[in-house]
mmCIF file of C-alpha atoms and ligand atoms in Angstrom:
data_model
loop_
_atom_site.group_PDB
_atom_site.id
_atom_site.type_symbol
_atom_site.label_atom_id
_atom_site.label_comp_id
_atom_site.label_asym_id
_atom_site.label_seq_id
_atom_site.Cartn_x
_atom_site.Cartn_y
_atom_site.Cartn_z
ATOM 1 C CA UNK A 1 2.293 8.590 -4.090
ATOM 2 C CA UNK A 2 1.299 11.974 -2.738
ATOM 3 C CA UNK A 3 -0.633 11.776 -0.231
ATOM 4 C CA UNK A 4 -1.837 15.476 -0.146
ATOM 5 C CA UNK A 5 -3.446 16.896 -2.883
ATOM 6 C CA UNK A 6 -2.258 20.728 -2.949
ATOM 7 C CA UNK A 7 -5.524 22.790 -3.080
ATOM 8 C CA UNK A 8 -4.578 24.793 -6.610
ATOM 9 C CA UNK A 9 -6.686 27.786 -5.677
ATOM 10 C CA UNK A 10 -5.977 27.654 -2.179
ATOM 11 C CA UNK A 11 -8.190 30.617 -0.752
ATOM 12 C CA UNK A 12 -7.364 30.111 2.852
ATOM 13 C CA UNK A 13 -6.255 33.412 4.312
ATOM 14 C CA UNK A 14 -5.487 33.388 7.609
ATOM 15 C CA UNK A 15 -9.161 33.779 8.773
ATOM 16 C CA UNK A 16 -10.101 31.607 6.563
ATOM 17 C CA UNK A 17 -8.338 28.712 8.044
ATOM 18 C CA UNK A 18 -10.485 25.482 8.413
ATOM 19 C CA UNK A 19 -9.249 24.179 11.943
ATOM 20 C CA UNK A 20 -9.592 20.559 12.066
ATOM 21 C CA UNK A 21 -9.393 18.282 15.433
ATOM 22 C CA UNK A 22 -8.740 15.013 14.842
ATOM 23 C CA UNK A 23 -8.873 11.990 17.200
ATOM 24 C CA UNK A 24 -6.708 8.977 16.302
ATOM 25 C CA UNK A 25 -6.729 5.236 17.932
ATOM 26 C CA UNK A 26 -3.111 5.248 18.708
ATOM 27 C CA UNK A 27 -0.239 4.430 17.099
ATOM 28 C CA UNK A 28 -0.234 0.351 17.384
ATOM 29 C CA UNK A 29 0.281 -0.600 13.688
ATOM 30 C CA UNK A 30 2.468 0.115 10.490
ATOM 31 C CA UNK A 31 -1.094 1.106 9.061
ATOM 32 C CA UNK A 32 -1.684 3.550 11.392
ATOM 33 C CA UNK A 33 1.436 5.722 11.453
ATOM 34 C CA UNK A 34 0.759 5.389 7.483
ATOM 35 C CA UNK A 35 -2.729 6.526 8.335
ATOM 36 C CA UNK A 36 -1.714 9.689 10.538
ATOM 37 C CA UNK A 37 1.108 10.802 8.502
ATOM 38 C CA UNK A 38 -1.640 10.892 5.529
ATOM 39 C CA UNK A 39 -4.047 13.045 7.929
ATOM 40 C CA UNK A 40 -1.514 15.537 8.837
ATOM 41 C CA UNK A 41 0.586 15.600 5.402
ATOM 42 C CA UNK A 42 -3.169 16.554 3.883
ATOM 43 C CA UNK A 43 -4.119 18.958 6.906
ATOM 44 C CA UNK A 44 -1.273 20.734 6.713
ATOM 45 C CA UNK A 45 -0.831 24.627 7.141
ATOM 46 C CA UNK A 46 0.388 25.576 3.529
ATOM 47 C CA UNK A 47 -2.713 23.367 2.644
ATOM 48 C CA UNK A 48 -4.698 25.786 4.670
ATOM 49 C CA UNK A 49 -5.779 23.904 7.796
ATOM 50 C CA UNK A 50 -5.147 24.113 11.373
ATOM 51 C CA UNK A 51 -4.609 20.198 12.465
ATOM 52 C CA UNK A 52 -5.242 19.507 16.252
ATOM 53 C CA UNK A 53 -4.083 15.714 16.233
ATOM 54 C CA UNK A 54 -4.542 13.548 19.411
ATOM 55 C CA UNK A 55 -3.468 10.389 19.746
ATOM 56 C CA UNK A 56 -5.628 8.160 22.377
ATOM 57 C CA UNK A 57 -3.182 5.037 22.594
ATOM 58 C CA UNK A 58 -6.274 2.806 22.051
ATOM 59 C CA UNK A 59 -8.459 4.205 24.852
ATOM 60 C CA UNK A 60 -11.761 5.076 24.301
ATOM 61 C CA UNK A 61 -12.061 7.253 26.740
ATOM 62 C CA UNK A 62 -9.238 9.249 25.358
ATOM 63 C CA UNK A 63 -10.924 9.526 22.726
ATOM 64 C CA UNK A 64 -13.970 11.158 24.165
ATOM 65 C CA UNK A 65 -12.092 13.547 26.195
ATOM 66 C CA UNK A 66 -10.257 14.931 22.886
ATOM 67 C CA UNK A 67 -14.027 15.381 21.035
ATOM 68 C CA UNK A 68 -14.950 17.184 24.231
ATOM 69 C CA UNK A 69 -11.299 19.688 23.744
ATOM 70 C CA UNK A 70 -11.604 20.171 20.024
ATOM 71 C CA UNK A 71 -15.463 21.107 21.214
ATOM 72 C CA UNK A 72 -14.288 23.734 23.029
ATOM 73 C CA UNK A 73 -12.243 24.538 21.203
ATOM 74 C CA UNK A 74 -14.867 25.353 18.669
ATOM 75 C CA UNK A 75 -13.125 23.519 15.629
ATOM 76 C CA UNK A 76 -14.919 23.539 12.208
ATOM 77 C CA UNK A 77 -14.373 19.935 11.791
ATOM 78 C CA UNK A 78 -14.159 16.687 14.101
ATOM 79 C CA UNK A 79 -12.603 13.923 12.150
ATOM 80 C CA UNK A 80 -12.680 10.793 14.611
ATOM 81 C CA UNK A 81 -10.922 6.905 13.821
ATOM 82 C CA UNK A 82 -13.078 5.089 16.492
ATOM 83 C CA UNK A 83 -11.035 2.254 18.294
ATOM 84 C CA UNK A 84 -14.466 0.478 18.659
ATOM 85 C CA UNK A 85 -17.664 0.714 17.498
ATOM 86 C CA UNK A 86 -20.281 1.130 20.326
ATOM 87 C CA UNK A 87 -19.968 3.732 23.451
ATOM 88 C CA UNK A 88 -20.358 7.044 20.918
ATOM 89 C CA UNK A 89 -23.476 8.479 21.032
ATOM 90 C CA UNK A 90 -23.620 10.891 24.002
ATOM 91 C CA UNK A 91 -20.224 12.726 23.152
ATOM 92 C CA UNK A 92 -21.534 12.588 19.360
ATOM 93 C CA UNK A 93 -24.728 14.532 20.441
ATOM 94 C CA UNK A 94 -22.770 16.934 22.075
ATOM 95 C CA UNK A 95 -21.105 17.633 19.152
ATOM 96 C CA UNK A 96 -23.651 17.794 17.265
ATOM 97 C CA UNK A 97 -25.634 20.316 19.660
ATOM 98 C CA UNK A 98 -22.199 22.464 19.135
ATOM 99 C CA UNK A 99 -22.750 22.769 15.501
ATOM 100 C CA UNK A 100 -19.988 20.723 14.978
ATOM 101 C CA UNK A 101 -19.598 18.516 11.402
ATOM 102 C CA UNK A 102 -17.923 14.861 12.422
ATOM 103 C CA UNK A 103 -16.622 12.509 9.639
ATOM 104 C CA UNK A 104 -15.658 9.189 11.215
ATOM 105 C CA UNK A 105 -12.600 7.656 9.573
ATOM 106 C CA UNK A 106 -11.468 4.002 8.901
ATOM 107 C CA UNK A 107 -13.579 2.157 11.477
ATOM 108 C CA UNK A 108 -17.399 2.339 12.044
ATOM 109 C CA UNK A 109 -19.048 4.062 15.030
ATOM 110 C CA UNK A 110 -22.242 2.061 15.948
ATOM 111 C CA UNK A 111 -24.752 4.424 17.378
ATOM 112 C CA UNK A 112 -28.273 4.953 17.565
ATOM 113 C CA UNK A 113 -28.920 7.910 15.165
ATOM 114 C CA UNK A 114 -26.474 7.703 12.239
ATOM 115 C CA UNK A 115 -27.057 12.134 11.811
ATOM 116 C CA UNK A 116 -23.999 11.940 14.980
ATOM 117 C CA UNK A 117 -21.963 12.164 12.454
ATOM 118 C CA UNK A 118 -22.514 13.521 9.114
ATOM 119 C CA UNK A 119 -20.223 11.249 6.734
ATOM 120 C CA UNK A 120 -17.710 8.153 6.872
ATOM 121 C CA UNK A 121 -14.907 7.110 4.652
ATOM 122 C CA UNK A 122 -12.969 3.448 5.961
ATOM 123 C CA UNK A 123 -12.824 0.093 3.801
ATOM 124 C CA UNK A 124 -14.569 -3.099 4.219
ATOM 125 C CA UNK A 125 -13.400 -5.387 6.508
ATOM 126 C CA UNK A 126 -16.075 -7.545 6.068
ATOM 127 C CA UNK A 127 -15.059 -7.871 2.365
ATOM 128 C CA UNK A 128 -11.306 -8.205 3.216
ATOM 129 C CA UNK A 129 -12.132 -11.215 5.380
ATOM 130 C CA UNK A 130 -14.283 -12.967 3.353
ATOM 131 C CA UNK A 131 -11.976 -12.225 0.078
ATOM 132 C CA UNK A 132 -9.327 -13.814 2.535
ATOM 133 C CA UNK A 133 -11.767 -16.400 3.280
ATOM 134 C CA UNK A 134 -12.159 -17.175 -0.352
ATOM 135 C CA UNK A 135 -8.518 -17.254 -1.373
ATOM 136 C CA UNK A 136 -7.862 -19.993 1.139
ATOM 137 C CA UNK A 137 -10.365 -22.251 -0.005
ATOM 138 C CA UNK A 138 -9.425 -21.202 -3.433
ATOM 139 C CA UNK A 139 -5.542 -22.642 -2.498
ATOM 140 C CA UNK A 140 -6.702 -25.518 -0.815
ATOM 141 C CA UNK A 141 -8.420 -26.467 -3.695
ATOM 142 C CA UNK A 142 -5.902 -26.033 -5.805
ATOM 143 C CA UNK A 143 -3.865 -27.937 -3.976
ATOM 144 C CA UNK A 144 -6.049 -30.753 -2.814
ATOM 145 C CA UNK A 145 -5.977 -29.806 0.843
ATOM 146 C CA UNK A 146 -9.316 -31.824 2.478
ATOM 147 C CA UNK A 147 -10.818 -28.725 4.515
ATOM 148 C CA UNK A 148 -10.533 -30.668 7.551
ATOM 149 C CA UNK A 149 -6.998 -31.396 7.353
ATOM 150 C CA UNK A 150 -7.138 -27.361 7.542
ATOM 151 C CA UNK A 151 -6.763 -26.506 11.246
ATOM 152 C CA UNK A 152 -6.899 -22.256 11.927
ATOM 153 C CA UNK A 153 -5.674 -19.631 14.713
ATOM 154 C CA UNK A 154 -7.494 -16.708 14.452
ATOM 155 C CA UNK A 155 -5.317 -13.845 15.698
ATOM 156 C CA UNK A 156 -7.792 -11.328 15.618
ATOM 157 C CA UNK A 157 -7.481 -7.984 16.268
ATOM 158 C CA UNK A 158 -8.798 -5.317 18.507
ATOM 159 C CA UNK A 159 -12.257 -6.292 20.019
ATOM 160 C CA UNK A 160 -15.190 -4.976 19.282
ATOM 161 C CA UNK A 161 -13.401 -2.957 16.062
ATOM 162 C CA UNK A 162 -14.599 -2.657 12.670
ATOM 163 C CA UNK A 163 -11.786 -4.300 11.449
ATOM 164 C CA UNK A 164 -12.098 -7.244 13.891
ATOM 165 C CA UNK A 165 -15.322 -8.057 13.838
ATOM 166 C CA UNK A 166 -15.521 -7.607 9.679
ATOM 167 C CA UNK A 167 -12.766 -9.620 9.562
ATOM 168 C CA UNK A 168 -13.223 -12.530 11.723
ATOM 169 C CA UNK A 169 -16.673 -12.971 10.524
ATOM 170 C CA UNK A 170 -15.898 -13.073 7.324
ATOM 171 C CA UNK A 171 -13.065 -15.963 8.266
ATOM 172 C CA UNK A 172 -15.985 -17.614 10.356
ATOM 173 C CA UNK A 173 -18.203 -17.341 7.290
ATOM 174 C CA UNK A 174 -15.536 -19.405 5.625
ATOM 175 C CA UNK A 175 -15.426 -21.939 8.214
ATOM 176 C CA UNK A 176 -18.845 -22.671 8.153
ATOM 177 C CA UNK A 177 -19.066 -22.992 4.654
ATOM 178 C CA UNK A 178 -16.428 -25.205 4.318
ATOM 179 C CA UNK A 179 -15.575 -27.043 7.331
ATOM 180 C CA UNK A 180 -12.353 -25.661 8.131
ATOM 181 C CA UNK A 181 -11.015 -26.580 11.875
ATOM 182 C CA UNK A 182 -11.063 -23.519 13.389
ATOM 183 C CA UNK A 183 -8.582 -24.610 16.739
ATOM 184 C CA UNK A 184 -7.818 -21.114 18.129
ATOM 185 C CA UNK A 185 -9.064 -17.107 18.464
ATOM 186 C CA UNK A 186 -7.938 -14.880 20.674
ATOM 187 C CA UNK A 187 -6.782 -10.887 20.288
ATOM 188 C CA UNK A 188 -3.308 -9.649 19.383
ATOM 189 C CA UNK A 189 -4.251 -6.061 19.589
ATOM 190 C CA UNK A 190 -3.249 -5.389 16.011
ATOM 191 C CA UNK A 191 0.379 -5.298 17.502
ATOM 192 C CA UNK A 192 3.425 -7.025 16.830
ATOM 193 C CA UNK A 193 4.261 -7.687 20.430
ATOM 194 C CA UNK A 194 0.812 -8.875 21.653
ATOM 195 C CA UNK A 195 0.536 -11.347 18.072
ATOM 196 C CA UNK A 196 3.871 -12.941 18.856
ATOM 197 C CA UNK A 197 2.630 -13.735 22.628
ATOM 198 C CA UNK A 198 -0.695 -15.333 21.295
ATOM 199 C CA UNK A 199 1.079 -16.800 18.781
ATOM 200 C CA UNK A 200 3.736 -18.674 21.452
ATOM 201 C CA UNK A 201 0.567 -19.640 23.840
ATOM 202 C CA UNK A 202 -1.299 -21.143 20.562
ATOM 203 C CA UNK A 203 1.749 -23.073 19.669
ATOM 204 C CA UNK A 204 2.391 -24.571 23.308
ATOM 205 C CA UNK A 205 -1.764 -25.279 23.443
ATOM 206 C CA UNK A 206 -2.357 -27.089 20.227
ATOM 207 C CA UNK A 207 -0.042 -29.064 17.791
ATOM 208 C CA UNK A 208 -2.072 -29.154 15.164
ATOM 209 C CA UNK A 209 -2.486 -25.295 13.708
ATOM 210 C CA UNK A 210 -1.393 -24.962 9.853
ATOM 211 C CA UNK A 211 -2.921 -21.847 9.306
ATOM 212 C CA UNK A 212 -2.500 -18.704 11.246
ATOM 213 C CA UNK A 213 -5.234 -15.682 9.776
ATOM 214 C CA UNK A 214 -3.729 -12.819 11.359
ATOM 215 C CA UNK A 215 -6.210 -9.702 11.104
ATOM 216 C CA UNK A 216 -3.252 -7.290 10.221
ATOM 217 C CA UNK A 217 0.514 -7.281 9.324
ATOM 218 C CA UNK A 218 1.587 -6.355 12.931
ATOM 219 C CA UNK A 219 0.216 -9.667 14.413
ATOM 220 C CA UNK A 220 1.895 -11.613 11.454
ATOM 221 C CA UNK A 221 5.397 -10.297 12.042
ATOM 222 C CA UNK A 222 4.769 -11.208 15.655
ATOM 223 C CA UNK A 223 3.276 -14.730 14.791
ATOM 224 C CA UNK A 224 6.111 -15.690 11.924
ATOM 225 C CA UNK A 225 8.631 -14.665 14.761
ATOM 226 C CA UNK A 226 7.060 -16.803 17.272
ATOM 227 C CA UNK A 227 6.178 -19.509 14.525
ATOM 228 C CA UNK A 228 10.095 -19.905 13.797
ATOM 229 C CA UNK A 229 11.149 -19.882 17.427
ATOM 230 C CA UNK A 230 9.228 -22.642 18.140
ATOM 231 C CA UNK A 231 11.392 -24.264 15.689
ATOM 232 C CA UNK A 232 8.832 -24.568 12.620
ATOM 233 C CA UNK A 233 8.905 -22.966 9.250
ATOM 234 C CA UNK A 234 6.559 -20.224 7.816
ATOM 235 C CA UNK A 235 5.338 -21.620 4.148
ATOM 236 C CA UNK A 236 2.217 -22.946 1.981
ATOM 237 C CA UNK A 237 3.651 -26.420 1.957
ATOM 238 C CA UNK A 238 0.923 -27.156 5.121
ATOM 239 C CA UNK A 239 1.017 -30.742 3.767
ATOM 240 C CA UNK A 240 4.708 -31.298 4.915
ATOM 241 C CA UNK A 241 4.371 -29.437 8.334
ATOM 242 C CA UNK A 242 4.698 -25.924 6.865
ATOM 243 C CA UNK A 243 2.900 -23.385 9.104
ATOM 244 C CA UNK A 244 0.847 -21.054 6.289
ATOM 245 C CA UNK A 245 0.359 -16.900 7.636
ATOM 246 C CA UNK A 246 -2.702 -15.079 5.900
ATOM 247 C CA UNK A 247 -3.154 -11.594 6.752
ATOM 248 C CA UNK A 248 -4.146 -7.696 6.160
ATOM 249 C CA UNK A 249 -2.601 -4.153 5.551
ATOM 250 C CA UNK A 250 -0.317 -4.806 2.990
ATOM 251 C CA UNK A 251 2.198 -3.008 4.705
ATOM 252 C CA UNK A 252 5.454 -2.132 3.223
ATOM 253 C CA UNK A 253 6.758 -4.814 5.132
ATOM 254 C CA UNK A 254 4.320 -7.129 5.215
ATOM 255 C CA UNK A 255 4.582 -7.182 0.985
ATOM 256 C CA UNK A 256 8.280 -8.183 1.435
ATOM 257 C CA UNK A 257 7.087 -10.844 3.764
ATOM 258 C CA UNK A 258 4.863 -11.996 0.873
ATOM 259 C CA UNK A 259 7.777 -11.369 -1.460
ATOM 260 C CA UNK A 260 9.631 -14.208 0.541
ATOM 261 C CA UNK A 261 6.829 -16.550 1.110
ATOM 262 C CA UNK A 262 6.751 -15.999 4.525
ATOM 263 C CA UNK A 263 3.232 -14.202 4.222
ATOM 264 C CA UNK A 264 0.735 -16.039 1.623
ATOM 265 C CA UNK A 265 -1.616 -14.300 1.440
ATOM 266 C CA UNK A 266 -2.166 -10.173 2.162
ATOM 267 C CA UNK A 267 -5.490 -8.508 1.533
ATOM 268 C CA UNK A 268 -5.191 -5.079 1.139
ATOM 269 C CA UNK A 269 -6.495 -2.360 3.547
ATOM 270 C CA UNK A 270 -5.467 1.517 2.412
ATOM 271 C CA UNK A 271 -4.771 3.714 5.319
ATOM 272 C CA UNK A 272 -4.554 6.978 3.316
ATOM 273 C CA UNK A 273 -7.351 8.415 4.354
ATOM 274 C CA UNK A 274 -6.214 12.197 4.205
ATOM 275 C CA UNK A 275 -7.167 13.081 0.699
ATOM 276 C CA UNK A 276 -10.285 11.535 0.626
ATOM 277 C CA UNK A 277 -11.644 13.126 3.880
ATOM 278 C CA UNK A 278 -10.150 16.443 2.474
ATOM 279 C CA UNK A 279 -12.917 15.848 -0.732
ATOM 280 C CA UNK A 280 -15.244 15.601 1.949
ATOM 281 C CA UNK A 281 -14.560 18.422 3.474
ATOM 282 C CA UNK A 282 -14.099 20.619 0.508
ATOM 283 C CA UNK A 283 -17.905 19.108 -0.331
ATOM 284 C CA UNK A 284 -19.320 20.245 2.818
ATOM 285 C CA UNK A 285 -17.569 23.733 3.047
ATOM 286 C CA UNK A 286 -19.063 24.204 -0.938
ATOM 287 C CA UNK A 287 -22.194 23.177 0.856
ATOM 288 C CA UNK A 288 -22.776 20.404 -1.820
ATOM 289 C CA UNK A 289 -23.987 16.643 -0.485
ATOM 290 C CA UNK A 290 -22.035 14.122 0.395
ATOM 291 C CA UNK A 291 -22.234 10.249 1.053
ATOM 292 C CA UNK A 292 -22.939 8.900 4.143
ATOM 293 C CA UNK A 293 -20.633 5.773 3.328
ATOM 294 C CA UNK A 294 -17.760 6.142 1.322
ATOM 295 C CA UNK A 295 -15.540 2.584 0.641
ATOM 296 C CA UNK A 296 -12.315 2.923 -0.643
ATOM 297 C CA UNK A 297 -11.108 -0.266 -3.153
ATOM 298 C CA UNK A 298 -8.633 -2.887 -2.355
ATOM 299 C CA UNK A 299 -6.469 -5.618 -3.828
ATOM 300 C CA UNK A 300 -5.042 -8.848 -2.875
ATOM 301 C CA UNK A 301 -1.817 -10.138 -2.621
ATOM 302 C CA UNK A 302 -0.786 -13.374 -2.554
ATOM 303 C CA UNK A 303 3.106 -14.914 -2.782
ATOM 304 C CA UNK A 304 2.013 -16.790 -5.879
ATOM 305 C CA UNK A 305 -0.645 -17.574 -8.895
ATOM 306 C CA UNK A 306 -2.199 -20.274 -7.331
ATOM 307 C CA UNK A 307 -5.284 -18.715 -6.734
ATOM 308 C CA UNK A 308 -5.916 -15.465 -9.706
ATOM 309 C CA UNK A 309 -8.965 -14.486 -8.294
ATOM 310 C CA UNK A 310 -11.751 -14.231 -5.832
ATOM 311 C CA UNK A 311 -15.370 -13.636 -5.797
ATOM 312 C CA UNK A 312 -17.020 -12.292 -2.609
ATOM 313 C CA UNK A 313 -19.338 -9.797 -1.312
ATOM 314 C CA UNK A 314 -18.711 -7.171 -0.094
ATOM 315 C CA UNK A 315 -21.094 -4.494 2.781
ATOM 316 C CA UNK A 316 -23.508 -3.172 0.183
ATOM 317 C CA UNK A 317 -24.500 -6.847 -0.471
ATOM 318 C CA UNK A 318 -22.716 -6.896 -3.893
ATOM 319 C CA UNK A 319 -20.441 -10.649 -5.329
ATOM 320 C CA UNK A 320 -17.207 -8.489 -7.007
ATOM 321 C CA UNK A 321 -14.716 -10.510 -8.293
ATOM 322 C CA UNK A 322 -11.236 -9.630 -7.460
ATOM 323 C CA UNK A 323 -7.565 -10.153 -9.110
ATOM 324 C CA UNK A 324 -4.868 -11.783 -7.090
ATOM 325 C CA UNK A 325 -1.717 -10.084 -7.684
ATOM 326 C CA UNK A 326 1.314 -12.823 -7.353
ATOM 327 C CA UNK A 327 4.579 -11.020 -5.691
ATOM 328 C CA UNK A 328 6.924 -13.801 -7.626
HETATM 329 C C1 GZL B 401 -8.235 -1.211 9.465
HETATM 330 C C2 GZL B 401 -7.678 -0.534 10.715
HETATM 331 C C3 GZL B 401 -6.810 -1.504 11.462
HETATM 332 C C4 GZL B 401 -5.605 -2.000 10.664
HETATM 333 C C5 GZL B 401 -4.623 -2.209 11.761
HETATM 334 O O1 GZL B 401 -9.272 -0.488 8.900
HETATM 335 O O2 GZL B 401 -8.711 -0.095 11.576
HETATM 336 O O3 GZL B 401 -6.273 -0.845 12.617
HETATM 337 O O4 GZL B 401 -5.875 -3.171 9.949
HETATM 338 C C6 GZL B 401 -4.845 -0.950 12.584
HETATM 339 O O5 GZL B 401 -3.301 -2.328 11.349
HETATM 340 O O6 GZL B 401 -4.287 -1.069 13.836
HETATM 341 ZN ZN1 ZN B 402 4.392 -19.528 -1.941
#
């Protein structure tokens, strides 16, 4: 799809560019190159925007210097993706004493007066985990696995990130409701490299793991790679020694993993972002009101129709249910 709406009546003359700084995480996963090529296909110069990207290769710090540049710099707009949640406020003030709007994209900022920053727009990683949650107990079921014959690695990803934390709680929410065995958690970085190590150290700790919940596609390429070298197949068929890979993005290639069973289960997590902070921004310069929180919608995929859909609740405190979409 097209990622960047075309502003019809664009009105940007040259002075009436709209510079925009933008701080990204890095460049660890499939979802966020996806994510940055949305941000800078949408804030491009025929769309009448000055983009100053940074990329912080996962260091806060990084980060904080870039918010202090594009400060100086005196940009119109700060759009930040915070690699984790807490450590924000003081550069945040600053930016706010310079006058400066900041929308925070994808993950959450945790700080101690939510007017830092003036809007957000990011999914719910809470909800992905416990929809994931839900459509393994929803396959066990089905399949008449006892929940303690159901023993879990949680390959989770960056500490102390939105997506982490929302998703291993809402995996931990599933064990304590229903008694899964959960053997193993430990961080893969949300990289393909780092989930493949874990993976190999999880495999030569325990022999028991039948479920690997890896908190995004990156880690499950890693994992199934590992998984196989170790001699053991990727599969649902966990009764007869199969080794069954949940996880999240729904990648491009993490679909075709799902395609060919080698991914069960893959809850959707949209990283195009660009439009959608463009609306905001558009809002703001109009000077109409905007959201504090904006979620963006997401499917599930899952290799087959075992499970056709999901109930679970989601950050605003509301039970949704949600279609399964079988790949077969
Ligand atoms: C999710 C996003 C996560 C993706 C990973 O909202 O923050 O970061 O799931 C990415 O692929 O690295
Ligand atoms: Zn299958």
């Amino acid at each position: 799809s097209d990622s960047s709406d075309k502003s019809s009546d664009s009105s940007s003359s040259s002075d009436d560019v709209i510079t925009v700084g933008f701080s990204q995480v890095g460049a660890e996963s499939d979802w966020r190159t996806a994510n940055s090529q949305s941000m800078k296909d949408t804030f491009s110069k025929e769309n009448g925007y000055d983009l100053i990207f940074d990329d912080a290769q996962q260091k806060q710090e990084n980060q904080i210097t870039a918010i202090r540049n594009f400060i100086q710099q005196e940009v119109d707009y700060i759009l930040l993706a915070p690699v984790t949640e807490t450590g924000w406020d003081t550069v945040l003030q600053e930016a706010k004493d310079a006058d400066i709007p900041v929308i925070i994209v994808d993950r959450m900022v945790d700080v101690s007066d939510d007017s830092l920053y003036t809007t957000w727009i990011g999914t719910d990683a809470l909800c992905e985990g416990r929809k994931a949650a839900e459509w393994l107990n929803g396959f066990a079921e089905a399949k008449g696995i006892a929940a303690s014959d159901i023993h879990i690695a949680d390959i989770q990803g960056t500490i102390g990130s939105t997506a982490q934390i929302g998703r291993t709680k809402g995996l931990e929410e599933g064990v304590d409701k229903y008694g899964w065995d959960l053997v193993a958690q430990q961080t893969g970085e949300f990289t393909q490299a780092k989930g493949q190590e874990v993976m190999e150290s999880m495999l030569k700790q325990y022999d028991n793991i039948n479920v690997v919940y890896c908190e995004n596609d990156n880690e499950a390429f890693g994992a199934i790679d590992a998984i196989e070298a170790a001699g053991k197949t990727v599969g649902s068929d966990i009764a007869n020694g199969e080794i069954m890979v949940i996880s999240f993005d729904t990648t491009h290639a993490g679909l075709q993993d799902v395609l060919d069973g080698k991914i069960e289960c893959d809850v959707e997590c949209n990283p195009l972002h660009g439009p959608r902070a463009e609306e905001l921004i558009k809002k703001l310069e109009a000077g109409e009101d905007v959201d504090k929180l904006n979620y963006v919608d997401e499917e599930i995929f899952a290799h087959d129709d075992t499970v056709k859909s999901v109930k679970a609740t989601n950050s605003l405190d509301e039970e949704k249910d949600f279609d399964v979409t079988p790949l077969t």
